[in-house]
Coordinates of C-alpha atoms in Angstrom, one line a residue:
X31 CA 1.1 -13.6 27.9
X32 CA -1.6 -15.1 26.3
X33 CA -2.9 -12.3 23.4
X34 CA -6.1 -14.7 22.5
X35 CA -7.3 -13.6 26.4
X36 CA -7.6 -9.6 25.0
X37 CA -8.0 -10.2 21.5
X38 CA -10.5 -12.0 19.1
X39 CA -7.3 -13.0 17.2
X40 CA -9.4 -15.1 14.3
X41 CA -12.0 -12.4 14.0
X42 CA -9.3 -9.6 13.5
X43 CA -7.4 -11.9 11.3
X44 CA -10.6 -12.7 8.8
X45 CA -11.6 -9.0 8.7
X46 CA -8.0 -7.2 8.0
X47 CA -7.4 -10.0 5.3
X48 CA -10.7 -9.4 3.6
X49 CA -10.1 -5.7 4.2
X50 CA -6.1 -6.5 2.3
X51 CA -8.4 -8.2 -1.0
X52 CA -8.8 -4.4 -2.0
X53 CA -4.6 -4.2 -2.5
X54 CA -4.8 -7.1 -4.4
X55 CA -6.7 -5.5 -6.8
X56 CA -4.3 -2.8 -6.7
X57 CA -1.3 -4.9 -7.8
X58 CA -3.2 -6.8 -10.7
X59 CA -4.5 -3.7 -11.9
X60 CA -1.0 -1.9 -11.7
X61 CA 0.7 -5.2 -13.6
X62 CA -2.2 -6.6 -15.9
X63 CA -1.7 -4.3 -18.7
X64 CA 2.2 -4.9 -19.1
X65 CA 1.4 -8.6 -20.4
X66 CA -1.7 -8.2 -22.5
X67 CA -0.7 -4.8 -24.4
X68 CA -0.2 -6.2 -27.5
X69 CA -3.0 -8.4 -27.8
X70 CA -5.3 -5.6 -26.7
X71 CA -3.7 -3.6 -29.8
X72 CA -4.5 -6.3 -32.4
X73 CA -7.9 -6.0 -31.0
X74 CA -8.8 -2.3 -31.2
X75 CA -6.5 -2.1 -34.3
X76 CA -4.0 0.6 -32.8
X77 CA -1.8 0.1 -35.9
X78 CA 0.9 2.5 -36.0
X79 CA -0.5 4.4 -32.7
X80 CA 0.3 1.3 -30.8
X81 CA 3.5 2.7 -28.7
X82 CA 1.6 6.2 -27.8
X83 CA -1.5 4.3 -26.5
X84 CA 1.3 1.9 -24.7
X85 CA 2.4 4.6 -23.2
X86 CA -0.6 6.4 -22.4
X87 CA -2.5 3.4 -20.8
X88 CA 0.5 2.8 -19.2
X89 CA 0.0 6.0 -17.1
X90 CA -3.7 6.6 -16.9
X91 CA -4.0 4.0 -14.1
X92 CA -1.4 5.8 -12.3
X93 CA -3.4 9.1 -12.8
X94 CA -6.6 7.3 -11.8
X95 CA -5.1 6.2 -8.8
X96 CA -4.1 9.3 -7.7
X97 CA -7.2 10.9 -8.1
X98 CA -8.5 8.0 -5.8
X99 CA -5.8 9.1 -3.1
X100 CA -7.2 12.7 -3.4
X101 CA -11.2 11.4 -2.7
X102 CA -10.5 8.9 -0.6
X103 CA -9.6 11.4 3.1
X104 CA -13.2 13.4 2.4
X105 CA -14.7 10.1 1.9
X106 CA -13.8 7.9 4.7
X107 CA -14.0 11.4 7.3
X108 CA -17.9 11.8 5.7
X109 CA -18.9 8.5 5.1
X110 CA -16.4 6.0 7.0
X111 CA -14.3 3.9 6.1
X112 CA -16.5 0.8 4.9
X113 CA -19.2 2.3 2.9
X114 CA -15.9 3.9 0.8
X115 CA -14.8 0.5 0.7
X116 CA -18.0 -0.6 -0.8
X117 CA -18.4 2.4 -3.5
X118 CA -15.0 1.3 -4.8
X119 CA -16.0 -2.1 -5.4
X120 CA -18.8 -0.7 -7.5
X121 CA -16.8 1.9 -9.1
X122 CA -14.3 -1.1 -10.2
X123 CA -17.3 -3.4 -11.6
X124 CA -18.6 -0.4 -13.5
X125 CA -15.0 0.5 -14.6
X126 CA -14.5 -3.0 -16.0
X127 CA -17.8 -3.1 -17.8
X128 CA -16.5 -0.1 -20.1
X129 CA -13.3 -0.8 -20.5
X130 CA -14.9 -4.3 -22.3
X131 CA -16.4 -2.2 -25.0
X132 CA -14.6 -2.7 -28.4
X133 CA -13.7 0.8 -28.6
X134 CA -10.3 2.4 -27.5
X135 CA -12.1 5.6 -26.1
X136 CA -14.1 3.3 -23.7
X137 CA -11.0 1.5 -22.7
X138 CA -9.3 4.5 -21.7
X139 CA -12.5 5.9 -19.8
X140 CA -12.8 2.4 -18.1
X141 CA -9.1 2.0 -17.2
X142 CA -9.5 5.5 -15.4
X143 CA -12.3 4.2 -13.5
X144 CA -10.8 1.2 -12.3
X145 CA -7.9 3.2 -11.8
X146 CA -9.9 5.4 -9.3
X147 CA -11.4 2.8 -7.8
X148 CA -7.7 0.9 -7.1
X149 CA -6.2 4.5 -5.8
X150 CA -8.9 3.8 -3.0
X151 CA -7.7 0.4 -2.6
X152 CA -4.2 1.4 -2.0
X153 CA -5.0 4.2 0.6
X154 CA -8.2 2.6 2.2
X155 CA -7.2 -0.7 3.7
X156 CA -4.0 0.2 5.6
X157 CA -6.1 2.8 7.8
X158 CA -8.7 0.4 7.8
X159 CA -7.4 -2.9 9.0
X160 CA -4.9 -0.6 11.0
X161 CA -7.5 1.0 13.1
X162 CA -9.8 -2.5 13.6
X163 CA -6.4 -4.0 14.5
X164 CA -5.0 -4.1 18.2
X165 CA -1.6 -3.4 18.5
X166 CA -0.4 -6.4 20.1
X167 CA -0.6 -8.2 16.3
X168 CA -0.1 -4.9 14.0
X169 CA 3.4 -5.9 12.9
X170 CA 2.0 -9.3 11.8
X171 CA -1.2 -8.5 10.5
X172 CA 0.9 -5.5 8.4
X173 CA 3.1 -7.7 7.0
X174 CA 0.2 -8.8 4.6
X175 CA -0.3 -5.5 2.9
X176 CA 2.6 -6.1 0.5
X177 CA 1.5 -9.5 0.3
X178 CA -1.7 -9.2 -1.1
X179 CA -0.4 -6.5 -3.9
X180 CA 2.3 -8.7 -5.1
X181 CA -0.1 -11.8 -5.5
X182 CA -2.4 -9.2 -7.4
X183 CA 0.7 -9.1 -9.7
X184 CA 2.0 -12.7 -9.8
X185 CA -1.6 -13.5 -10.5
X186 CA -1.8 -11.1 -13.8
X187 CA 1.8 -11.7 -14.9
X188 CA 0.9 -15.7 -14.6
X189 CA -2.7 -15.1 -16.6
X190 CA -0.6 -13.3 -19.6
X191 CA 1.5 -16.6 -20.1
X192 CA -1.3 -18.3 -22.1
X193 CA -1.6 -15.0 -24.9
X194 CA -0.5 -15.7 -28.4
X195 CA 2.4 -14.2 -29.3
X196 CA 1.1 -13.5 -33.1
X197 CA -1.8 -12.0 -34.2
X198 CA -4.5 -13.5 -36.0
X199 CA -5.3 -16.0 -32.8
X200 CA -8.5 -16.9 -31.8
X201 CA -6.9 -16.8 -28.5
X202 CA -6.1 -13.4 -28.6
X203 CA -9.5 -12.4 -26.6
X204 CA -7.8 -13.8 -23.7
X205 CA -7.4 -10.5 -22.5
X206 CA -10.3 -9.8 -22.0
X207 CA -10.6 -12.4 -19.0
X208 CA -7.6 -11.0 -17.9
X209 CA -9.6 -7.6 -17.0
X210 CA -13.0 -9.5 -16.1
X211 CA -11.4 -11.6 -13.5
X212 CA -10.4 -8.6 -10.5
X213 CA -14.2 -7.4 -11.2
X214 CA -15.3 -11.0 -10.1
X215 CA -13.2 -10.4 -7.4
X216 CA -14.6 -6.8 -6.5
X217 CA -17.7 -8.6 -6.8
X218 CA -17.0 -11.1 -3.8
X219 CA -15.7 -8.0 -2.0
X220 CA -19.2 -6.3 -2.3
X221 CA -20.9 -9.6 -1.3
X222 CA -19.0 -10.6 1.6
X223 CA -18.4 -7.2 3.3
X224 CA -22.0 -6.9 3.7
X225 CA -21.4 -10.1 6.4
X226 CA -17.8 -10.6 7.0
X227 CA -16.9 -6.5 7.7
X228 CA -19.9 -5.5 9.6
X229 CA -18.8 -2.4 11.0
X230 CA -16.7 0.8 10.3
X231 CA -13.4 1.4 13.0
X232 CA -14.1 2.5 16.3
X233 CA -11.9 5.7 15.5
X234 CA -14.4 6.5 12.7
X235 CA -17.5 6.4 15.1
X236 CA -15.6 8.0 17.7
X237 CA -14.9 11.2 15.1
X238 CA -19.2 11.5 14.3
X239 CA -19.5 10.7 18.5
X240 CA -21.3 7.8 18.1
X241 CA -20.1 6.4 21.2
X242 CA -22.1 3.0 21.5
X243 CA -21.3 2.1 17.7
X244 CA -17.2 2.4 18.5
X245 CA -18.1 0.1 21.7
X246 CA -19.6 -2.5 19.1
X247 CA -16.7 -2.1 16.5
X248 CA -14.2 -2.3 19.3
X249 CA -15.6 -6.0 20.8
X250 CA -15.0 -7.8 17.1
X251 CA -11.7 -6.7 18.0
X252 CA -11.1 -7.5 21.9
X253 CA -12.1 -9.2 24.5
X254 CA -14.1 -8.3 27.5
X255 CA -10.4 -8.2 29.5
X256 CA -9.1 -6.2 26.4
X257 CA -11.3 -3.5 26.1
X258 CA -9.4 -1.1 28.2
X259 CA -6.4 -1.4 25.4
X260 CA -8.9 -0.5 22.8
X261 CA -10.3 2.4 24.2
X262 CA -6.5 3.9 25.5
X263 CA -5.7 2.9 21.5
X264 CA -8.4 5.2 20.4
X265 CA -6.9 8.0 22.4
X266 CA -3.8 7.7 21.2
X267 CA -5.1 7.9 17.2
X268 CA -7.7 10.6 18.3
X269 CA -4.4 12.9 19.9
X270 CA -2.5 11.8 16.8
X271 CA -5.5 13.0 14.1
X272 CA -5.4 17.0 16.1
X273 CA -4.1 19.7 15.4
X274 CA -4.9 21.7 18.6
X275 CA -8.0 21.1 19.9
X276 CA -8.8 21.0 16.4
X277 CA -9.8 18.0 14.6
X278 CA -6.8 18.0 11.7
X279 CA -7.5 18.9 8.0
X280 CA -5.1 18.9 5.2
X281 CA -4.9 22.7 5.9
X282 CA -4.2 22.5 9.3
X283 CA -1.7 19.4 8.7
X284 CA 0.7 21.9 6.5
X285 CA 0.2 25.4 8.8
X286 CA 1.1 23.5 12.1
X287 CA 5.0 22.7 12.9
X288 CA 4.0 19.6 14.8
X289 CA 3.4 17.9 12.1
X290 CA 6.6 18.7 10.2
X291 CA 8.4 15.9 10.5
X292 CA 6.4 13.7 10.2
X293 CA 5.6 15.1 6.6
X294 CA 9.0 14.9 6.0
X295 CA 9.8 11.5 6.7
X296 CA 6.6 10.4 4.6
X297 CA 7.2 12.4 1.5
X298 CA 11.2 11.6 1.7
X299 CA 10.4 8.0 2.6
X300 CA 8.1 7.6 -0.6
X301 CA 10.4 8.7 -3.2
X302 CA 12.8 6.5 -1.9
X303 CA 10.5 4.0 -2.6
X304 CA 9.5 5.1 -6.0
X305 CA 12.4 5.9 -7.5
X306 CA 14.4 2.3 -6.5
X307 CA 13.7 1.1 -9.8
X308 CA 11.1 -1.7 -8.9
X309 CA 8.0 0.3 -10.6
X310 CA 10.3 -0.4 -13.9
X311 CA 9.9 -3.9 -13.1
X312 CA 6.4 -3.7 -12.6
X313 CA 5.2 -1.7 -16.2
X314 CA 8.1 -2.2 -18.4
X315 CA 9.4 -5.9 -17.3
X316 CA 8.4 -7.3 -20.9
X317 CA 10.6 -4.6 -22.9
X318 CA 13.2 -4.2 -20.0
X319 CA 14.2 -7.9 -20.4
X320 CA 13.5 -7.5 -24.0
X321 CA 15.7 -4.8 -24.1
X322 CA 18.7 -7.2 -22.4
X323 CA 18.1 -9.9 -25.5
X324 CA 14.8 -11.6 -24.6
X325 CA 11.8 -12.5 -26.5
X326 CA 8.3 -12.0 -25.8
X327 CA 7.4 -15.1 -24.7
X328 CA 10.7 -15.5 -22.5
X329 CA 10.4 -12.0 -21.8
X330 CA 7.0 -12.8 -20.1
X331 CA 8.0 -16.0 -18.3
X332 CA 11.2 -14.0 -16.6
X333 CA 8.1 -11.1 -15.8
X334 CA 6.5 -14.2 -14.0
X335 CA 9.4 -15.0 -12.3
X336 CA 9.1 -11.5 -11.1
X337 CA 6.0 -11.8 -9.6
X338 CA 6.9 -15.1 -7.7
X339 CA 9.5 -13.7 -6.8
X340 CA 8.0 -10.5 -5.3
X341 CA 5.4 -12.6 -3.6
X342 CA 8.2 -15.2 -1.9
X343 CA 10.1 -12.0 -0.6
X344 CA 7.1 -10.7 1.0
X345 CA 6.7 -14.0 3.1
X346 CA 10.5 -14.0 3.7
X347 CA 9.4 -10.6 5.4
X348 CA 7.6 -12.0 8.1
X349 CA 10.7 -13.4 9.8
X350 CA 12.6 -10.1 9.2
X351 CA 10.2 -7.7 10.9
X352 CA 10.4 -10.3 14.1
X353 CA 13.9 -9.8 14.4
X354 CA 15.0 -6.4 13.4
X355 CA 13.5 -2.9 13.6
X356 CA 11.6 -0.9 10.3
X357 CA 15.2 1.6 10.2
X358 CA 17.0 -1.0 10.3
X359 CA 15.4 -2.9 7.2
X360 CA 15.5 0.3 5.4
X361 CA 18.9 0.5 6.0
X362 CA 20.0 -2.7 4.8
X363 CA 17.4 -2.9 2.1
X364 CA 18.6 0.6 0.0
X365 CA 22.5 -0.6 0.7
X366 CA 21.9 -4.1 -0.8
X367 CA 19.7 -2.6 -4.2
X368 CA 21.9 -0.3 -4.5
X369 CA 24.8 -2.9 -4.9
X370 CA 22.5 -5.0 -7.0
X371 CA 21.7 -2.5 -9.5
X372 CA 25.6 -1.6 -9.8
X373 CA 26.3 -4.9 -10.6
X374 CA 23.4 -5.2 -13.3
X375 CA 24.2 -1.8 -14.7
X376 CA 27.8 -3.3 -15.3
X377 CA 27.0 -6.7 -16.4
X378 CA 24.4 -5.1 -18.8
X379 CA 26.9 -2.5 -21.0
X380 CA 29.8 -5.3 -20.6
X381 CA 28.6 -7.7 -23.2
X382 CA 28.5 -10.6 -20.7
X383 CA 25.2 -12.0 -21.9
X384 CA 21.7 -11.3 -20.7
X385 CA 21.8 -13.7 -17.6
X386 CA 23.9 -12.3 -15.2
X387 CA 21.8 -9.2 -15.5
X388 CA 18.9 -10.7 -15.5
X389 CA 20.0 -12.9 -12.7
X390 CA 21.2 -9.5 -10.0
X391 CA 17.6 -7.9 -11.2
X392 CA 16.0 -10.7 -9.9
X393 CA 17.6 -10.5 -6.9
X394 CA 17.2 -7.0 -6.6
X395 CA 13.4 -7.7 -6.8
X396 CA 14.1 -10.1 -4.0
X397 CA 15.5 -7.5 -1.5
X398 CA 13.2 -5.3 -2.6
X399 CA 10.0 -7.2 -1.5
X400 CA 11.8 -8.6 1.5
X401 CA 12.9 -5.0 2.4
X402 CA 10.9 -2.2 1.3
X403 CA 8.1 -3.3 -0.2
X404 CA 7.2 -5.4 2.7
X405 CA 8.1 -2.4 5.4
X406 CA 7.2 0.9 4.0
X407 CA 3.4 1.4 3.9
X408 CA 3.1 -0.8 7.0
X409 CA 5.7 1.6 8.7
X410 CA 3.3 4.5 7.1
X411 CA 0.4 3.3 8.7
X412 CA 2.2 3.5 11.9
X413 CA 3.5 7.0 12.2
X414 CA 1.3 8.8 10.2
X415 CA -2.3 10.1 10.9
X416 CA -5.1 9.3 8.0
X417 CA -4.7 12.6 6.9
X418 CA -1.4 13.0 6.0
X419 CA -1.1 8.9 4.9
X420 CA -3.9 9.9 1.8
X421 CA -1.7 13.1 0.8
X422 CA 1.6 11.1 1.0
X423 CA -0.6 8.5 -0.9
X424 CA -1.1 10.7 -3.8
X425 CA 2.1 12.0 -3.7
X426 CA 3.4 8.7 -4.2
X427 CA 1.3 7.8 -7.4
X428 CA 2.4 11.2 -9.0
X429 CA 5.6 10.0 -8.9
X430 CA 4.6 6.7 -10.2
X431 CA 3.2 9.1 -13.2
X432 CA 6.9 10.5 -13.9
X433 CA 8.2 7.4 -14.0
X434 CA 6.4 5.4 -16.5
X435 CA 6.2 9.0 -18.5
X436 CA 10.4 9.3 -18.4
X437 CA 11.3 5.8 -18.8
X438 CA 10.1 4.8 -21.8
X439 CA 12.1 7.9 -23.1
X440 CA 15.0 8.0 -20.9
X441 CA 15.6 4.2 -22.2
X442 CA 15.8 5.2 -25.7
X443 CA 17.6 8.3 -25.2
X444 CA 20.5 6.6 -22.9
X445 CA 21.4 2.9 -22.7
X446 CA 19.5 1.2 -20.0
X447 CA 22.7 0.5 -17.5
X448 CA 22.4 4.5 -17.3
X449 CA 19.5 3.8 -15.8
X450 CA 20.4 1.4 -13.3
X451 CA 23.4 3.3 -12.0
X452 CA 20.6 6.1 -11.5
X453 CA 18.8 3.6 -9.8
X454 CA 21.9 2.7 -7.9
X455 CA 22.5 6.1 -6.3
X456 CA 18.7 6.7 -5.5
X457 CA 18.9 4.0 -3.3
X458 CA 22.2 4.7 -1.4
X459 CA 20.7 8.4 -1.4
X460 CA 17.6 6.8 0.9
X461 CA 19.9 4.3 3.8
X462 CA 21.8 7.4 4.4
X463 CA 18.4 9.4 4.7
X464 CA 17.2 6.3 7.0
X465 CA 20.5 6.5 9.1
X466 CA 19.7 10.3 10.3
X467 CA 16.0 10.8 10.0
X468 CA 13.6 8.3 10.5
X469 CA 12.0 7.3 13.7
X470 CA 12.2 3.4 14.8
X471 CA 8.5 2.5 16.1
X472 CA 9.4 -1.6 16.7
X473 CA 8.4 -2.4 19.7
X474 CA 8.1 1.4 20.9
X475 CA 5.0 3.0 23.0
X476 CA 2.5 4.8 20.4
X477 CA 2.6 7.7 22.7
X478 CA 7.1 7.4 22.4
X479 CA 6.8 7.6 18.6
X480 CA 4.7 10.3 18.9
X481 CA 7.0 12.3 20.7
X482 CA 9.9 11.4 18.6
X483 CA 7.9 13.0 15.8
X484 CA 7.5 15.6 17.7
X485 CA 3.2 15.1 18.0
X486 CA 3.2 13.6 21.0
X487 CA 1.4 14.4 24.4
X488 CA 0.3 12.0 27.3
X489 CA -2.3 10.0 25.6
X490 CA -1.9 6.5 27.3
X491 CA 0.7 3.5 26.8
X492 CA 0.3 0.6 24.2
X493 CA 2.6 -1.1 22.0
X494 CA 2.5 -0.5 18.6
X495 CA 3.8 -4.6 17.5
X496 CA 3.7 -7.6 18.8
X497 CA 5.0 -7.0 22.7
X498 CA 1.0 -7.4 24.5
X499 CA -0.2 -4.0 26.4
X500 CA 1.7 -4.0 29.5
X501 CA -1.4 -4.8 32.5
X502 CA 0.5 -2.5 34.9
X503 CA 0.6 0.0 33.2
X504 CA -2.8 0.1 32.4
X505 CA -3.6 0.4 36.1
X506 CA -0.9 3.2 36.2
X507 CA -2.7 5.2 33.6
X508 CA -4.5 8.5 33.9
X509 CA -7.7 7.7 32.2
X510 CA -9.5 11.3 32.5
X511 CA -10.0 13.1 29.1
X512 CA -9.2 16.4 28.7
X513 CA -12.0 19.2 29.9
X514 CA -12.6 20.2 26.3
X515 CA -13.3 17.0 25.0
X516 CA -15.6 16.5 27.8
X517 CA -17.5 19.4 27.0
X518 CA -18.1 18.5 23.4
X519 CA -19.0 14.7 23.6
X520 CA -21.0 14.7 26.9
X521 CA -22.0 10.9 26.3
X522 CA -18.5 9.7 25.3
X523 CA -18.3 9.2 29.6
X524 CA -19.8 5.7 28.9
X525 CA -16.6 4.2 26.9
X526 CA -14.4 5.3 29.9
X527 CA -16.5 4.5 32.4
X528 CA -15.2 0.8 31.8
X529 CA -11.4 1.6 31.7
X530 CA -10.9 2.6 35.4

């Protein structure tokens, strides 16, 4: 079946990318710091402070980003999902202009900001560009999520090449291009989404009942022949977002049992994720391969090899997800890092040299992004509701706090192969968690995924990748809405009066 006869596929395509920009931000934010750290020390003269303020601007974007999890659900219920979009952009720009100030009180206040701002960024566009996306292209269009963080990162690992490795450089003040280059970007952002992005999801204007907006939002997505699959979509998220015949809150998400596993398998799934080592990678790659008999220089052309490589397994992705379902990359992924980091933890206390670790670490960051990085918050987005996806969000950034507070010291107080065998048993720990817990959504029925979760009810029948809504049963469906909800949004008869 032709999908371009339901869906305005270059439309939906230019918007979610646009939406994606905000995760690159994300990335280069996350990574930018790791390369310039020294030469922002020489600059504000941290002297013999220099490894506490390493360490604590190391984990103040972390903090910043959680607190951008935690604002980002009231903001996008109250105020939708593009005006947040928009406030972060500006809360980045301002952010930036602080952090420029030759002071290192005003960095820290400016890193917090954009910090903030980038906690948005990685909570806001997965809902986003999930909920302007149809189904039939989901898996594809998700795919670019990881994508767009690791080229953040490539980008700021590649931009700390040219740094001087001494102080005393004119050079040095590189940095601070480093920092005023995502702002430019946040500034094409503002710009563009004022023309490119010119409305909020349907499932936002279907929440305040502004029936005739989510008919607008959903026709930059479909065609005239596709509408019916966007409207049966929106039932589906609005039965998914209850908890009821109450619209869900974070209260109601942890008092009601529906919900329960789905909780689970987010929070579980998450620290998996965090704790496979790569966030190591991403703040400490300088002193890690530093730490294995590298220079700075080297140490930062093998962190740019990190990057590339990052981004490269994130394309590699694209042909994974076609053929094999999100448990089973799981799966595989954990079992093959966990061998990885086996082999570097033995390599690395074996006296062998520094390349063959070096060498399974890099292919450990290859799995990685072909695995997990690529699958997990696009698997998120599937089979969670916005809700729970900005708590699980935050958690996720806490723990991204722990880690770059313990490994700094845990590297010191053990040797680092410790910490890879750690590493090692975290990630067999999460493919035998995948094996017995999580739900497979490839190529399922939204309303089937809901049920395995135990949330579903009869809310209509769409695909959640890239198998096209199934005509038949379309016609086969029971498109009457439930009395309440025809009680409380008289007017919302309009949208269904096109669906039978």
């Amino acid at each position: 079946m032709d999908i371009s006869r339901e869906i305005e596929v270059r439309k939906v395509w230019m918007r979610a990318l646009h939406i994606y920009l905000g995760l690159f931000l994300l990335g280069y934010t996350i990574a930018v710091f790791n390369t310039c750290a020294l030469n922002i020390s020489w600059t504000l003269d941290w002297g013999s402070n220099e490894l506490a303020y390493f360490n604590l601007f190391s984990t103040i974007i972390p903090a910043g980003i959680s607190i951008g999890c935690l604002i980002t659900g009231p903001s996008i219920s109250r105020f939708g999902r593009r005006k947040t979009y928009i406030a972060a952009g500006w809360l980045y720009i301002l952010g930036t202009a602080i952090l420029l100030c030759p002071f290192t009180v005003m960095f820290g206040i400016g890193r917090m900001l954009t910090g903030i701002s980038s906690g948005i960024y990685g909570v806001l566009p997965p809902i986003y560009a999930n909920e302007i996306t149809p189904e039939a292209i989901i898996g594809k269009v998700g795919a670019y999520i990881a994508i767009m963080s690791s080229s953040g990162v490539i980008f700021a690992y590649v931009f700390g090449l040219p740094l001087p490795v001494s102080s005393g450089s004119d050079f040095n003040y590189w940095w601070m291009f480093m920092f005023i280059f995502p702002a430019a970007i946040a500034g094409y952002m503002l710009a563009s989404t004022i023309w490119l992005v010119r409305y909020d999801s349907p499932q936002y204007y279907m929440e305040k009942g502004m029936i005739d907006m989510a008919e607008r939002a959903l026709r930059e997505s479909y065609t005239e022949e596709g509408m019916e699959s966007g409207r049966i979509r929106i039932k589906a998220d609005q039965a998914n977002a209850t908890s009821g015949e109450k619209k869900a809150n974070v209260i109601n998400i942890f008092c009601d049992r529906k919900f329960a596993k789905m909780i689970r398998i987010g929070f579980i799934r998450v620290f998996f994720f965090q704790f496979s080592g790569i966030f190591t990678m991403l703040f400490y790659s300088t002193s890690v391969f530093s730490k294995l008999g590298g220079g700075i220089f080297i140490s930062r052309v093998l962190t740019v090899v990190v990057g590339l490589i990052l981004l490269i397994a994130n394309f590699l992705f694209i042909p994974v997800a076609k053929y094999f379902g999100r448990k089973t990359i799981f799966v595989g992924g954990d079992l093959l890092m966990s061998a990885l980091m086996v082999g570097a933890g033995v390599t690395s206390s074996h006296n062998v040299g520094v390349i063959w670790p070096v060498i399974l670490i890099l292919l450990f960051v290859l799995v990685f992004g072909s695995t997990a990085n690529s699958v997990t918050w696009m698997y998120l987005a599937e089979i969670l509701n916005p809700q729970i996806l900005v708590v699980v969000s935050m958690y996720s950034w806490i723990l991204t706090i722990v880690i770059t507070l313990l490994f700094p010291i845990l590297v010191e107080i053990w040797d680092i192969s410790v910490l890879l065998y750690i590493f090692a048993v975290i990630n067999a720990l999460g493919a035998l968690y995948s094996v017995f817990d999580m739900v497979e959504t490839k190529g399922k029925l939204k309303a089937d995924v809901l049920k395995s979760l135990n949330v579903g009810k009869d809310i209509g029948n769409y695909k959640n990748d890239e198998s096209p809504t199934d005509r038949q049963m379309l016609e086969n469906e029971n498109n009457e809405k439930p009395d309440e909800y025809i009680e409380e949004n008289p007017e919302s008869n309009s949208i269904d009066e096109n669906q039978s």
